[in-house]
Amino acid sequence: MAWDDEYDVVVAGSGAGALAGALAAASNEPAAATSDAPAGASGGLRTAVLEKTALVGGTSAYSGSAIWLPGTRVQERAGIGDSTDSARAYLRALLGDDGNAAHREAFLETAPELVEFLERDPAVEFEWRAFPDYFDAPGRIDMGRSFVPLELPLERLGELAGIVRPPVDRDRAGRGHAAGRPLAQGRSLIGRLLLAITATGNGDIRTGTALTELIVEDGRVVGVAAMTADGPVRLRASRGVLLAAGGFESSAELRASHGVPGGAGWTMAPDGANTGDAIAAAMRIGASTGLLDQAWFCPGLAMPDGRAAFTLGFRGGLIVDGTGLRFANESLPYDRMGRRLAAADGPFYLIFDSRSDGLPAISIPTAAPEEQLAAGRWHRADTLAGLAAKTGLPAGALASTVERFNGFAAKNLDEDFHRGEDPYDLYFTGGKPCLVPVDRPPFIAAEIVLSDLGTKGGLRTDPDGRVLSGADRPIPGLYAAGNTSASFTGPVYPGPGIPIGTAMAFAYRAVQAMRRNHS
């Protein structure tokens, strides 16, 4: 068979998980300084990163870059009292032991080793930042155990800066990074991993290269076929192929066929990305799948262009459904609130008033109030009855709901949904009450939709990231991580940064398995 190029490892995707796996493969260092690295673990492997679009980073680049990897030296430096045991108790309380214990233990075991490996590279620097875990359960850290990368000066990246995906607002507008400003959040994480990979001398970043097929010889995946602007290419992968190319949230057809709530137009995925290509390619060679009806959900603020903005941190206002009634604690962690939206009947509106200086929440991206009003995404009126007329909500129900809510706000006690009783509820208010009366006209109704940060169902894997066939046997040479794989957290989103943390951990484990299998 003729190959256009030959590598040890081919990685499909370029988000945090894909790049962590690529670095683990390309690195000239052992897996971890404190562990007995498997034979052959030191010495870099020739590695290709395939990115379908022209920009690297995927949804990870849009993210706040919280990374939920517990029990590491980052938390130890911060002195927050985190440990592997407390994280185990927390995950066990949320997920139980049925079907996920092996993956949970693999994740917990790997987190400290992975972080040590990453931080030994001078390009990678992390710090803990307060952000509460999402559930009141044993083992929870009230101010959170996730951490983030330090900001990265743009000039440090040099020419690589041009391929890092910009923030979502600038990216949707077709603009690059803001001149003179460092890369922050997800862009910093992607930039730092890119720096580390290229410094090894073993990593090729191939943008505009879309995976089309997995190439199998004698039952083993030995490479990939991909499409580029110059035509098709065939790339050999002697050690293995790692699929970490996101989910299928941008495919309306796949969402409908698998019953994923929300819509392809409301997802936070970058344009042209995350249409399920890697999952489909693996299914064609017999890979099995799971959790295909699941996503990492969130409320979305409807935007003038018809898309949605990731919305969290509600500091005021109340959300009503199509009947004009509240149906949840609006300050819930975003996936939990998203699931309440999925179970309720819309349309949904955030009702607030002139007490708020603009939207009483965080919206990523943002749009000016007048632009939202002109587009019909927001409605404004001097009375609640007028607001009801403009939105089509039942006037009586809306007035009664707001009156009841204002009564709760007066005594700072939400008798219906207990808003304001959890540390997460008050995180974005700085400890101030999040029950704020809505009684100062004009009143505004902002349209809310069900958005998501990506699907979380995909290829079934073992704890080493090996993709399983329908017979529950590993497919030789094929591995998956991140949203291309079925998350071991099932329908639960335990804490900030667990999508990135688990993607990085299982991509790292996949590469160590590739090394062991060829030692």
Short mmCIF file of C-alpha atoms in Angstrom, two decimals:
data_model
loop_
_atom_site.label_atom_id
_atom_site.label_comp_id
_atom_site.label_asym_id
_atom_site.label_seq_id
_atom_site.Cartn_x
_atom_site.Cartn_y
_atom_site.Cartn_z
CA MET A 1 0.00 0.00 0.00
CA ALA A 2 1.33 3.45 -0.94
CA TRP A 3 1.52 6.03 1.84
CA ASP A 4 1.84 9.79 1.41
CA ASP A 5 3.60 10.03 4.77
CA GLU A 6 4.44 7.73 7.64
CA TYR A 7 4.14 8.44 11.38
CA ASP A 8 4.24 6.48 14.59
CA VAL A 9 1.04 8.13 15.87
CA VAL A 10 -1.73 9.98 14.07
CA VAL A 11 -4.08 12.12 16.18
CA ALA A 12 -7.38 13.29 14.68
CA GLY A 13 -8.48 16.55 16.31
CA SER A 14 -6.70 19.48 17.90
CA GLY A 15 -8.50 20.29 21.15
CA ALA A 16 -6.96 19.94 24.59
CA GLY A 17 -7.29 16.15 24.66
CA ALA A 18 -5.85 15.68 21.18
CA LEU A 19 -2.88 17.94 21.87
CA ALA A 20 -2.17 16.36 25.27
CA GLY A 21 -2.08 12.98 23.54
CA ALA A 22 0.11 14.34 20.76
CA LEU A 23 2.55 15.78 23.29
CA ALA A 24 2.69 12.49 25.19
CA ALA A 25 3.58 10.77 21.92
CA ALA A 26 6.04 13.33 20.56
CA SER A 27 7.80 14.02 23.86
CA ASN A 28 11.42 12.99 24.22
CA GLU A 29 10.88 12.58 27.99
CA PRO A 30 9.66 9.53 29.93
CA ALA A 31 5.98 9.43 30.78
CA ALA A 32 6.53 10.76 34.31
CA ALA A 33 9.54 11.36 36.51
CA THR A 34 8.06 9.57 39.51
CA SER A 35 6.68 6.51 37.78
CA ASP A 36 8.28 3.47 36.27
CA ALA A 37 7.74 4.33 32.63
CA PRO A 38 7.03 1.34 30.40
CA ALA A 39 9.81 0.08 28.20
CA GLY A 40 10.17 2.29 25.18
CA ALA A 41 8.34 5.18 26.87
CA SER A 42 11.23 7.58 26.49
CA GLY A 43 12.12 8.92 23.07
CA GLY A 44 9.71 10.87 20.95
CA LEU A 45 7.42 9.27 18.42
CA ARG A 46 6.81 10.92 15.06
CA THR A 47 3.32 12.33 15.47
CA ALA A 48 0.79 14.02 13.19
CA VAL A 49 -2.09 16.16 14.44
CA LEU A 50 -4.90 16.38 11.88
CA GLU A 51 -7.27 19.35 12.14
CA LYS A 52 -10.22 19.53 9.78
CA THR A 53 -10.47 23.33 9.80
CA ALA A 54 -7.84 26.01 9.29
CA LEU A 55 -7.56 26.73 13.02
CA VAL A 56 -6.37 24.62 15.94
CA GLY A 57 -8.13 24.22 19.28
CA GLY A 58 -11.74 23.34 18.59
CA THR A 59 -14.21 24.07 21.36
CA SER A 60 -11.35 23.89 23.87
CA ALA A 61 -10.09 27.20 22.49
CA TYR A 62 -13.45 28.83 23.28
CA SER A 63 -13.49 27.49 26.83
CA GLY A 64 -12.53 29.09 30.11
CA SER A 65 -9.94 26.28 30.22
CA ALA A 66 -10.81 24.98 33.67
CA ILE A 67 -9.19 21.55 33.98
CA TRP A 68 -10.68 19.03 36.43
CA LEU A 69 -7.74 16.76 37.21
CA PRO A 70 -7.86 16.08 40.97
CA GLY A 71 -5.16 15.22 43.47
CA THR A 72 -2.29 16.87 41.61
CA ARG A 73 0.57 19.06 42.67
CA VAL A 74 -1.33 22.12 41.37
CA GLN A 75 -3.96 21.73 44.09
CA GLU A 76 -1.24 20.85 46.59
CA ARG A 77 0.57 24.13 45.84
CA ALA A 78 -2.67 26.02 46.41
CA GLY A 79 -3.32 24.29 49.75
CA ILE A 80 -7.02 23.71 49.09
CA GLY A 81 -7.27 20.27 50.71
CA ASP A 82 -7.94 18.31 47.53
CA SER A 83 -6.88 14.67 47.23
CA THR A 84 -7.38 11.65 45.05
CA ASP A 85 -9.41 10.05 47.83
CA SER A 86 -11.79 13.01 48.17
CA ALA A 87 -12.28 13.10 44.40
CA ARG A 88 -12.97 9.36 44.44
CA ALA A 89 -15.63 9.83 47.12
CA TYR A 90 -17.17 12.66 45.12
CA LEU A 91 -17.31 10.76 41.84
CA ARG A 92 -18.57 7.61 43.53
CA ALA A 93 -21.37 9.59 45.21
CA LEU A 94 -22.44 11.05 41.86
CA LEU A 95 -21.86 8.13 39.51
CA GLY A 96 -22.02 5.00 41.62
CA ASP A 97 -19.86 2.01 40.73
CA ASP A 98 -21.95 0.40 38.01
CA GLY A 99 -20.08 0.34 34.72
CA ASN A 100 -17.72 3.23 35.39
CA ALA A 101 -15.49 2.17 38.30
CA ALA A 102 -12.57 1.03 36.12
CA HIS A 103 -12.59 4.24 34.10
CA ARG A 104 -12.95 6.32 37.26
CA GLU A 105 -9.96 4.65 38.88
CA ALA A 106 -7.89 4.99 35.71
CA PHE A 107 -8.72 8.69 35.56
CA LEU A 108 -7.87 9.30 39.22
CA GLU A 109 -4.63 7.33 38.97
CA THR A 110 -3.55 9.19 35.85
CA ALA A 111 -4.35 12.78 36.87
CA PRO A 112 -1.29 13.43 39.10
CA GLU A 113 1.09 11.70 36.67
CA LEU A 114 -0.29 13.60 33.69
CA VAL A 115 0.04 16.98 35.40
CA GLU A 116 3.60 16.22 36.47
CA PHE A 117 4.46 15.23 32.91
CA LEU A 118 2.90 18.39 31.47
CA GLU A 119 4.48 20.77 33.98
CA ARG A 120 7.95 19.41 33.33
CA ASP A 121 7.70 21.13 29.96
CA PRO A 122 8.70 24.81 30.23
CA ALA A 123 5.82 25.80 27.94
CA VAL A 124 3.13 24.50 30.30
CA GLU A 125 2.19 26.37 33.50
CA PHE A 126 -0.93 25.94 35.64
CA GLU A 127 -2.48 27.59 38.68
CA TRP A 128 -5.52 26.73 40.79
CA ARG A 129 -8.45 29.11 40.48
CA ALA A 130 -11.60 29.04 42.61
CA PHE A 131 -14.65 27.60 40.82
CA PRO A 132 -16.99 25.39 42.87
CA ASP A 133 -17.67 21.75 42.08
CA TYR A 134 -21.19 21.36 40.75
CA PHE A 135 -22.86 19.06 43.29
CA ASP A 136 -23.30 19.02 47.05
CA ALA A 137 -21.93 15.52 47.62
CA PRO A 138 -19.28 13.85 49.79
CA GLY A 139 -15.79 14.80 48.63
CA ARG A 140 -16.86 18.11 47.13
CA ILE A 141 -14.48 21.08 47.32
CA ASP A 142 -16.76 24.09 47.84
CA MET A 143 -14.39 26.46 46.06
CA GLY A 144 -13.43 23.87 43.49
CA ARG A 145 -10.41 21.76 42.58
CA SER A 146 -10.00 22.74 38.92
CA PHE A 147 -7.06 24.75 37.62
CA VAL A 148 -6.20 26.83 34.56
CA PRO A 149 -3.17 27.66 32.40
CA LEU A 150 -1.37 30.95 32.91
CA GLU A 151 -1.83 33.58 30.22
CA LEU A 152 0.53 33.28 27.27
CA PRO A 153 2.09 36.32 25.57
CA LEU A 154 1.07 36.26 21.93
CA GLU A 155 4.58 36.97 20.70
CA ARG A 156 5.88 33.84 22.44
CA LEU A 157 3.92 31.74 19.95
CA GLY A 158 5.40 33.44 16.90
CA GLU A 159 3.94 32.09 13.65
CA LEU A 160 1.91 29.49 15.56
CA ALA A 161 -0.37 32.28 16.83
CA GLY A 162 -1.99 32.43 13.41
CA ILE A 163 -3.42 28.93 13.68
CA VAL A 164 -4.78 29.13 17.25
CA ARG A 165 -8.54 29.61 17.20
CA PRO A 166 -9.50 33.05 18.61
CA PRO A 167 -12.19 33.70 21.27
CA VAL A 168 -15.69 32.79 20.12
CA ASP A 169 -16.88 36.36 19.58
CA ARG A 170 -13.92 37.26 17.39
CA ASP A 171 -13.96 33.90 15.63
CA ARG A 172 -17.63 34.15 14.70
CA ALA A 173 -16.94 37.62 13.31
CA GLY A 174 -14.00 36.34 11.27
CA ARG A 175 -11.41 38.26 13.28
CA GLY A 176 -8.17 37.00 14.77
CA HIS A 177 -6.66 37.59 18.18
CA ALA A 178 -6.70 41.08 19.65
CA ALA A 179 -3.36 42.74 18.99
CA GLY A 180 -1.14 43.24 22.01
CA ARG A 181 -3.18 41.05 24.32
CA PRO A 182 -1.96 37.71 25.70
CA LEU A 183 -3.73 34.48 24.97
CA ALA A 184 -5.97 33.62 27.91
CA GLN A 185 -8.16 30.72 29.00
CA GLY A 186 -8.60 28.05 26.32
CA ARG A 187 -6.40 29.85 23.85
CA SER A 188 -3.53 29.79 26.35
CA LEU A 189 -3.96 26.06 26.92
CA ILE A 190 -3.94 25.33 23.20
CA GLY A 191 -1.02 27.69 22.59
CA ARG A 192 1.07 26.17 25.37
CA LEU A 193 0.47 22.63 24.16
CA LEU A 194 1.34 23.66 20.60
CA LEU A 195 4.60 25.20 21.80
CA ALA A 196 5.47 22.03 23.70
CA ILE A 197 4.67 19.73 20.76
CA THR A 198 6.63 21.71 18.19
CA ALA A 199 9.62 21.99 20.53
CA THR A 200 9.98 18.19 20.52
CA GLY A 201 10.85 18.21 16.83
CA ASN A 202 8.59 15.19 16.40
CA GLY A 203 5.16 16.78 15.85
CA ASP A 204 3.51 17.88 12.59
CA ILE A 205 0.40 20.07 12.85
CA ARG A 206 -1.62 19.53 9.68
CA THR A 207 -4.56 21.95 9.42
CA GLY A 208 -7.15 21.68 6.65
CA THR A 209 -6.86 17.90 6.87
CA ALA A 210 -10.17 16.10 7.37
CA LEU A 211 -10.23 12.44 8.40
CA THR A 212 -12.32 10.39 5.97
CA GLU A 213 -11.49 6.74 6.66
CA LEU A 214 -9.54 4.45 8.94
CA ILE A 215 -7.25 2.07 7.06
CA VAL A 216 -7.24 -1.51 8.34
CA GLU A 217 -4.80 -4.32 7.56
CA ASP A 218 -5.26 -7.80 9.00
CA GLY A 219 -7.75 -6.52 11.55
CA ARG A 220 -5.49 -3.69 12.78
CA VAL A 221 -5.87 0.06 12.19
CA VAL A 222 -2.61 1.06 10.49
CA GLY A 223 -3.39 4.54 9.24
CA VAL A 224 -5.93 7.03 7.99
CA ALA A 225 -7.23 8.48 4.79
CA ALA A 226 -7.85 12.22 4.85
CA MET A 227 -8.89 15.01 2.51
CA THR A 228 -6.87 18.19 2.05
CA ALA A 229 -7.15 21.21 -0.25
CA ASP A 230 -4.70 19.42 -2.55
CA GLY A 231 -6.63 16.18 -2.60
CA PRO A 232 -6.72 12.92 -0.63
CA VAL A 233 -3.78 11.67 1.42
CA ARG A 234 -3.00 8.39 3.17
CA LEU A 235 -1.02 8.59 6.40
CA ARG A 236 0.48 5.56 8.08
CA ALA A 237 0.35 5.24 11.89
CA SER A 238 2.60 2.39 12.97
CA ARG A 239 1.80 2.66 16.70
CA GLY A 240 -1.81 3.75 16.56
CA VAL A 241 -4.50 6.28 15.67
CA LEU A 242 -6.01 8.46 18.40
CA LEU A 243 -9.45 9.88 17.61
CA ALA A 244 -10.01 13.04 19.66
CA ALA A 245 -11.92 15.14 17.16
CA GLY A 246 -14.94 16.19 19.21
CA GLY A 247 -18.49 14.99 18.98
CA PHE A 248 -21.33 15.44 16.50
CA GLU A 249 -23.13 18.45 17.97
CA SER A 250 -22.93 20.41 14.70
CA SER A 251 -24.82 17.73 12.74
CA ALA A 252 -28.57 18.32 12.78
CA GLU A 253 -29.09 14.90 11.19
CA LEU A 254 -27.10 12.99 13.81
CA ARG A 255 -28.62 14.95 16.68
CA ALA A 256 -32.10 14.10 15.44
CA SER A 257 -31.32 10.43 14.84
CA HIS A 258 -29.87 10.00 18.34
CA GLY A 259 -32.39 12.21 20.17
CA VAL A 260 -29.97 14.86 21.46
CA PRO A 261 -32.01 17.81 22.81
CA GLY A 262 -31.25 21.32 21.61
CA GLY A 263 -30.14 22.12 18.08
CA ALA A 264 -27.11 22.22 15.81
CA GLY A 265 -27.60 25.95 15.36
CA TRP A 266 -27.38 26.59 19.10
CA THR A 267 -24.27 24.58 19.94
CA MET A 268 -21.02 26.31 20.90
CA ALA A 269 -18.95 24.28 18.43
CA PRO A 270 -16.83 26.26 15.94
CA ASP A 271 -18.15 26.58 12.41
CA GLY A 272 -17.30 23.58 10.26
CA ALA A 273 -16.25 21.41 13.18
CA ASN A 274 -17.65 18.54 15.24
CA THR A 275 -19.88 16.82 12.72
CA GLY A 276 -19.08 13.30 13.93
CA ASP A 277 -16.65 12.30 11.18
CA ALA A 278 -14.27 10.40 13.46
CA ILE A 279 -17.08 8.53 15.20
CA ALA A 280 -18.60 7.56 11.85
CA ALA A 281 -15.26 6.34 10.48
CA ALA A 282 -14.77 4.10 13.51
CA MET A 283 -18.31 2.76 13.32
CA ARG A 284 -17.70 1.73 9.73
CA ILE A 285 -14.98 -0.67 10.89
CA GLY A 286 -17.11 -2.17 13.67
CA ALA A 287 -16.62 0.16 16.66
CA SER A 288 -19.38 0.27 19.25
CA THR A 289 -20.91 3.43 20.71
CA GLY A 290 -22.68 4.63 23.82
CA LEU A 291 -24.43 7.66 25.34
CA LEU A 292 -25.31 9.03 21.92
CA ASP A 293 -28.28 10.97 23.30
CA GLN A 294 -26.12 12.95 25.75
CA ALA A 295 -24.38 16.33 25.68
CA TRP A 296 -22.68 18.82 27.97
CA PHE A 297 -25.70 21.13 28.15
CA CYS A 298 -26.02 24.80 29.07
CA PRO A 299 -28.49 27.67 28.81
CA GLY A 300 -27.93 29.73 25.68
CA LEU A 301 -28.80 33.36 25.18
CA ALA A 302 -30.42 33.70 21.77
CA MET A 303 -28.29 36.05 19.66
CA PRO A 304 -29.25 38.42 16.82
CA ASP A 305 -27.66 36.09 14.24
CA GLY A 306 -29.84 33.17 15.37
CA ARG A 307 -27.04 31.40 17.18
CA ALA A 308 -26.67 31.01 20.95
CA ALA A 309 -24.23 32.32 23.53
CA PHE A 310 -23.06 30.13 26.41
CA THR A 311 -24.77 31.67 29.45
CA LEU A 312 -23.98 31.07 33.11
CA GLY A 313 -23.61 32.84 36.43
CA PHE A 314 -27.10 34.30 36.77
CA ARG A 315 -26.80 37.15 39.29
CA GLY A 316 -30.44 38.21 39.07
CA GLY A 317 -33.63 37.83 37.11
CA LEU A 318 -35.80 34.73 36.81
CA ILE A 319 -36.38 32.29 33.97
CA VAL A 320 -39.90 31.28 32.94
CA ASP A 321 -41.17 28.65 30.53
CA GLY A 322 -43.94 28.97 27.96
CA THR A 323 -46.58 28.96 30.70
CA GLY A 324 -45.01 31.95 32.45
CA LEU A 325 -43.83 29.87 35.42
CA ARG A 326 -40.43 29.23 36.95
CA PHE A 327 -39.27 25.62 36.71
CA ALA A 328 -35.77 25.55 38.27
CA ASN A 329 -33.13 27.32 40.30
CA GLU A 330 -31.77 29.69 37.65
CA SER A 331 -28.35 29.75 39.33
CA LEU A 332 -27.76 26.00 38.97
CA PRO A 333 -24.50 24.91 37.33
CA TYR A 334 -25.03 25.25 33.61
CA ASP A 335 -25.35 21.57 32.66
CA ARG A 336 -27.89 21.02 35.40
CA MET A 337 -29.87 24.08 34.29
CA GLY A 338 -29.58 22.93 30.70
CA ARG A 339 -31.15 19.62 31.64
CA ARG A 340 -34.03 21.48 33.31
CA LEU A 341 -34.52 23.37 30.04
CA ALA A 342 -34.50 20.10 28.10
CA ALA A 343 -37.24 18.70 30.35
CA ALA A 344 -39.46 21.81 30.20
CA ASP A 345 -41.57 23.36 27.44
CA GLY A 346 -40.49 26.64 25.86
CA PRO A 347 -40.23 29.27 24.77
CA PHE A 348 -38.00 30.39 27.65
CA TYR A 349 -37.28 33.93 28.79
CA LEU A 350 -35.03 35.51 31.35
CA ILE A 351 -37.07 38.28 32.99
CA PHE A 352 -35.15 41.18 34.54
CA ASP A 353 -35.49 44.91 35.05
CA SER A 354 -33.59 48.19 35.30
CA ARG A 355 -31.92 47.09 38.54
CA SER A 356 -29.56 45.13 36.31
CA ASP A 357 -26.79 46.89 34.44
CA GLY A 358 -27.41 44.92 31.28
CA LEU A 359 -27.84 41.16 31.33
CA PRO A 360 -27.61 39.84 34.93
CA ALA A 361 -25.49 36.89 33.79
CA ILE A 362 -22.35 36.05 31.82
CA SER A 363 -22.89 35.64 28.11
CA ILE A 364 -20.15 34.31 25.80
CA PRO A 365 -20.23 35.98 23.30
CA THR A 366 -22.16 39.16 24.04
CA ALA A 367 -24.32 41.54 22.02
CA ALA A 368 -25.44 45.07 22.84
CA PRO A 369 -28.96 45.33 24.36
CA GLU A 370 -30.17 47.59 21.57
CA GLU A 371 -28.94 45.08 19.00
CA GLN A 372 -30.79 42.29 20.81
CA LEU A 373 -33.97 44.39 20.98
CA ALA A 374 -33.77 45.32 17.30
CA ALA A 375 -33.39 41.65 16.36
CA GLY A 376 -36.43 40.65 18.43
CA ARG A 377 -34.36 38.43 20.76
CA TRP A 378 -35.11 40.74 23.66
CA HIS A 379 -38.38 42.49 24.44
CA ARG A 380 -38.82 45.58 26.61
CA ALA A 381 -41.96 47.04 28.18
CA ASP A 382 -42.92 49.39 31.02
CA THR A 383 -45.27 46.81 32.53
CA LEU A 384 -45.30 43.06 32.95
CA ALA A 385 -48.59 42.98 31.03
CA GLY A 386 -46.88 44.76 28.15
CA LEU A 387 -43.99 42.30 28.32
CA ALA A 388 -46.43 39.40 28.22
CA ALA A 389 -48.11 40.85 25.14
CA LYS A 390 -44.78 41.10 23.31
CA THR A 391 -43.59 37.59 24.22
CA GLY A 392 -46.89 35.74 24.07
CA LEU A 393 -46.56 34.62 27.68
CA PRO A 394 -49.77 34.38 29.77
CA ALA A 395 -50.06 37.78 31.45
CA GLY A 396 -51.64 36.56 34.66
CA ALA A 397 -49.17 33.74 35.18
CA LEU A 398 -46.19 35.99 34.48
CA ALA A 399 -47.39 38.63 36.95
CA SER A 400 -48.04 36.03 39.65
CA THR A 401 -44.66 34.38 39.07
CA VAL A 402 -42.78 37.66 39.38
CA GLU A 403 -44.78 38.65 42.47
CA ARG A 404 -44.00 35.33 44.16
CA PHE A 405 -40.33 35.59 43.19
CA ASN A 406 -40.12 39.12 44.60
CA GLY A 407 -41.52 37.83 47.88
CA PHE A 408 -38.75 35.26 48.03
CA ALA A 409 -36.19 37.95 47.24
CA ALA A 410 -37.48 40.16 50.07
CA LYS A 411 -36.66 37.47 52.62
CA ASN A 412 -33.76 35.92 50.63
CA LEU A 413 -35.38 32.50 50.73
CA ASP A 414 -36.46 30.64 47.58
CA GLU A 415 -39.12 28.29 48.89
CA ASP A 416 -39.70 26.77 45.46
CA PHE A 417 -36.21 25.96 44.14
CA HIS A 418 -33.75 26.93 46.92
CA ARG A 419 -31.81 29.36 44.79
CA GLY A 420 -28.96 30.97 46.69
CA GLU A 421 -28.37 28.13 49.14
CA ASP A 422 -25.40 26.51 47.38
CA PRO A 423 -21.85 27.93 47.12
CA TYR A 424 -22.09 27.75 43.32
CA ASP A 425 -25.20 29.96 43.32
CA LEU A 426 -23.30 32.75 45.07
CA TYR A 427 -19.96 32.34 43.31
CA PHE A 428 -20.78 34.82 40.56
CA THR A 429 -22.32 37.37 42.94
CA GLY A 430 -19.29 37.52 45.20
CA GLY A 431 -21.38 36.13 48.05
CA LYS A 432 -24.23 38.62 47.65
CA PRO A 433 -27.81 37.33 47.28
CA CYS A 434 -28.74 36.12 43.80
CA LEU A 435 -32.44 36.57 44.59
CA VAL A 436 -32.89 40.14 43.35
CA PRO A 437 -36.38 41.70 43.06
CA VAL A 438 -37.73 42.38 39.59
CA ASP A 439 -39.81 45.47 40.24
CA ARG A 440 -38.22 48.49 38.56
CA PRO A 441 -39.47 49.10 35.02
CA PRO A 442 -38.76 48.92 32.22
CA PHE A 443 -38.87 45.13 32.21
CA ILE A 444 -36.92 42.99 29.75
CA ALA A 445 -37.48 39.43 28.51
CA ALA A 446 -34.36 37.87 26.95
CA GLU A 447 -34.91 34.71 24.91
CA ILE A 448 -33.15 31.63 26.32
CA VAL A 449 -32.56 28.41 24.36
CA LEU A 450 -30.99 25.05 25.13
CA SER A 451 -27.34 25.16 24.05
CA ASP A 452 -24.45 22.80 24.65
CA LEU A 453 -20.66 22.65 24.80
CA GLY A 454 -20.61 19.46 22.74
CA THR A 455 -22.08 15.98 22.67
CA LYS A 456 -20.61 13.50 25.16
CA GLY A 457 -21.57 10.21 23.57
CA GLY A 458 -19.38 8.38 21.12
CA LEU A 459 -17.04 5.42 20.82
CA ARG A 460 -16.91 3.00 23.71
CA THR A 461 -13.41 2.53 25.08
CA ASP A 462 -11.61 0.57 27.76
CA PRO A 463 -9.75 2.43 30.56
CA ASP A 464 -6.69 2.76 28.30
CA GLY A 465 -8.65 4.52 25.58
CA ARG A 466 -8.72 1.48 23.29
CA VAL A 467 -11.83 1.56 21.11
CA LEU A 468 -14.08 -1.45 21.62
CA SER A 469 -15.84 -3.45 18.92
CA GLY A 470 -19.41 -4.66 19.11
CA ALA A 471 -17.99 -7.81 20.70
CA ASP A 472 -16.41 -5.69 23.49
CA ARG A 473 -12.90 -6.41 22.24
CA PRO A 474 -10.31 -3.68 21.61
CA ILE A 475 -9.82 -2.84 17.95
CA PRO A 476 -6.03 -3.07 17.52
CA GLY A 477 -4.40 0.25 16.73
CA LEU A 478 -7.46 2.41 17.45
CA TYR A 479 -7.92 4.72 20.44
CA ALA A 480 -10.32 7.52 21.36
CA ALA A 481 -10.64 10.29 23.93
CA GLY A 482 -12.68 13.39 24.68
CA ASN A 483 -16.08 13.89 23.06
CA THR A 484 -15.27 11.36 20.35
CA SER A 485 -15.62 8.76 23.10
CA ALA A 486 -18.49 7.96 25.46
CA SER A 487 -17.85 9.81 28.73
CA PHE A 488 -17.52 7.69 31.86
CA THR A 489 -19.51 10.40 33.71
CA GLY A 490 -22.68 9.40 31.85
CA PRO A 491 -25.39 12.10 32.10
CA VAL A 492 -23.57 13.84 34.99
CA TYR A 493 -21.25 16.89 34.78
CA PRO A 494 -19.37 16.72 38.11
CA GLY A 495 -17.33 19.91 38.02
CA PRO A 496 -15.77 22.69 35.94
CA GLY A 497 -13.28 21.36 33.44
CA ILE A 498 -14.08 17.67 33.60
CA PRO A 499 -14.63 17.45 29.81
CA ILE A 500 -11.10 18.81 29.26
CA GLY A 501 -9.59 16.91 32.18
CA THR A 502 -10.95 13.54 31.13
CA ALA A 503 -10.05 14.15 27.47
CA MET A 504 -6.44 14.90 28.41
CA ALA A 505 -6.17 11.99 30.85
CA PHE A 506 -7.50 9.31 28.52
CA ALA A 507 -5.55 10.65 25.54
CA TYR A 508 -2.41 10.38 27.67
CA ARG A 509 -3.33 6.84 28.73
CA ALA A 510 -3.98 5.90 25.11
CA VAL A 511 -0.48 6.94 24.08
CA GLN A 512 1.10 5.05 26.98
CA ALA A 513 -0.84 1.98 25.82
CA MET A 514 0.50 2.47 22.29
CA ARG A 515 4.03 2.56 23.70
CA ARG A 516 3.52 -0.58 25.82
CA ASN A 517 2.02 -2.50 22.95
CA HIS A 518 5.11 -1.86 20.84
CA SER A 519 7.78 -2.22 23.52
#
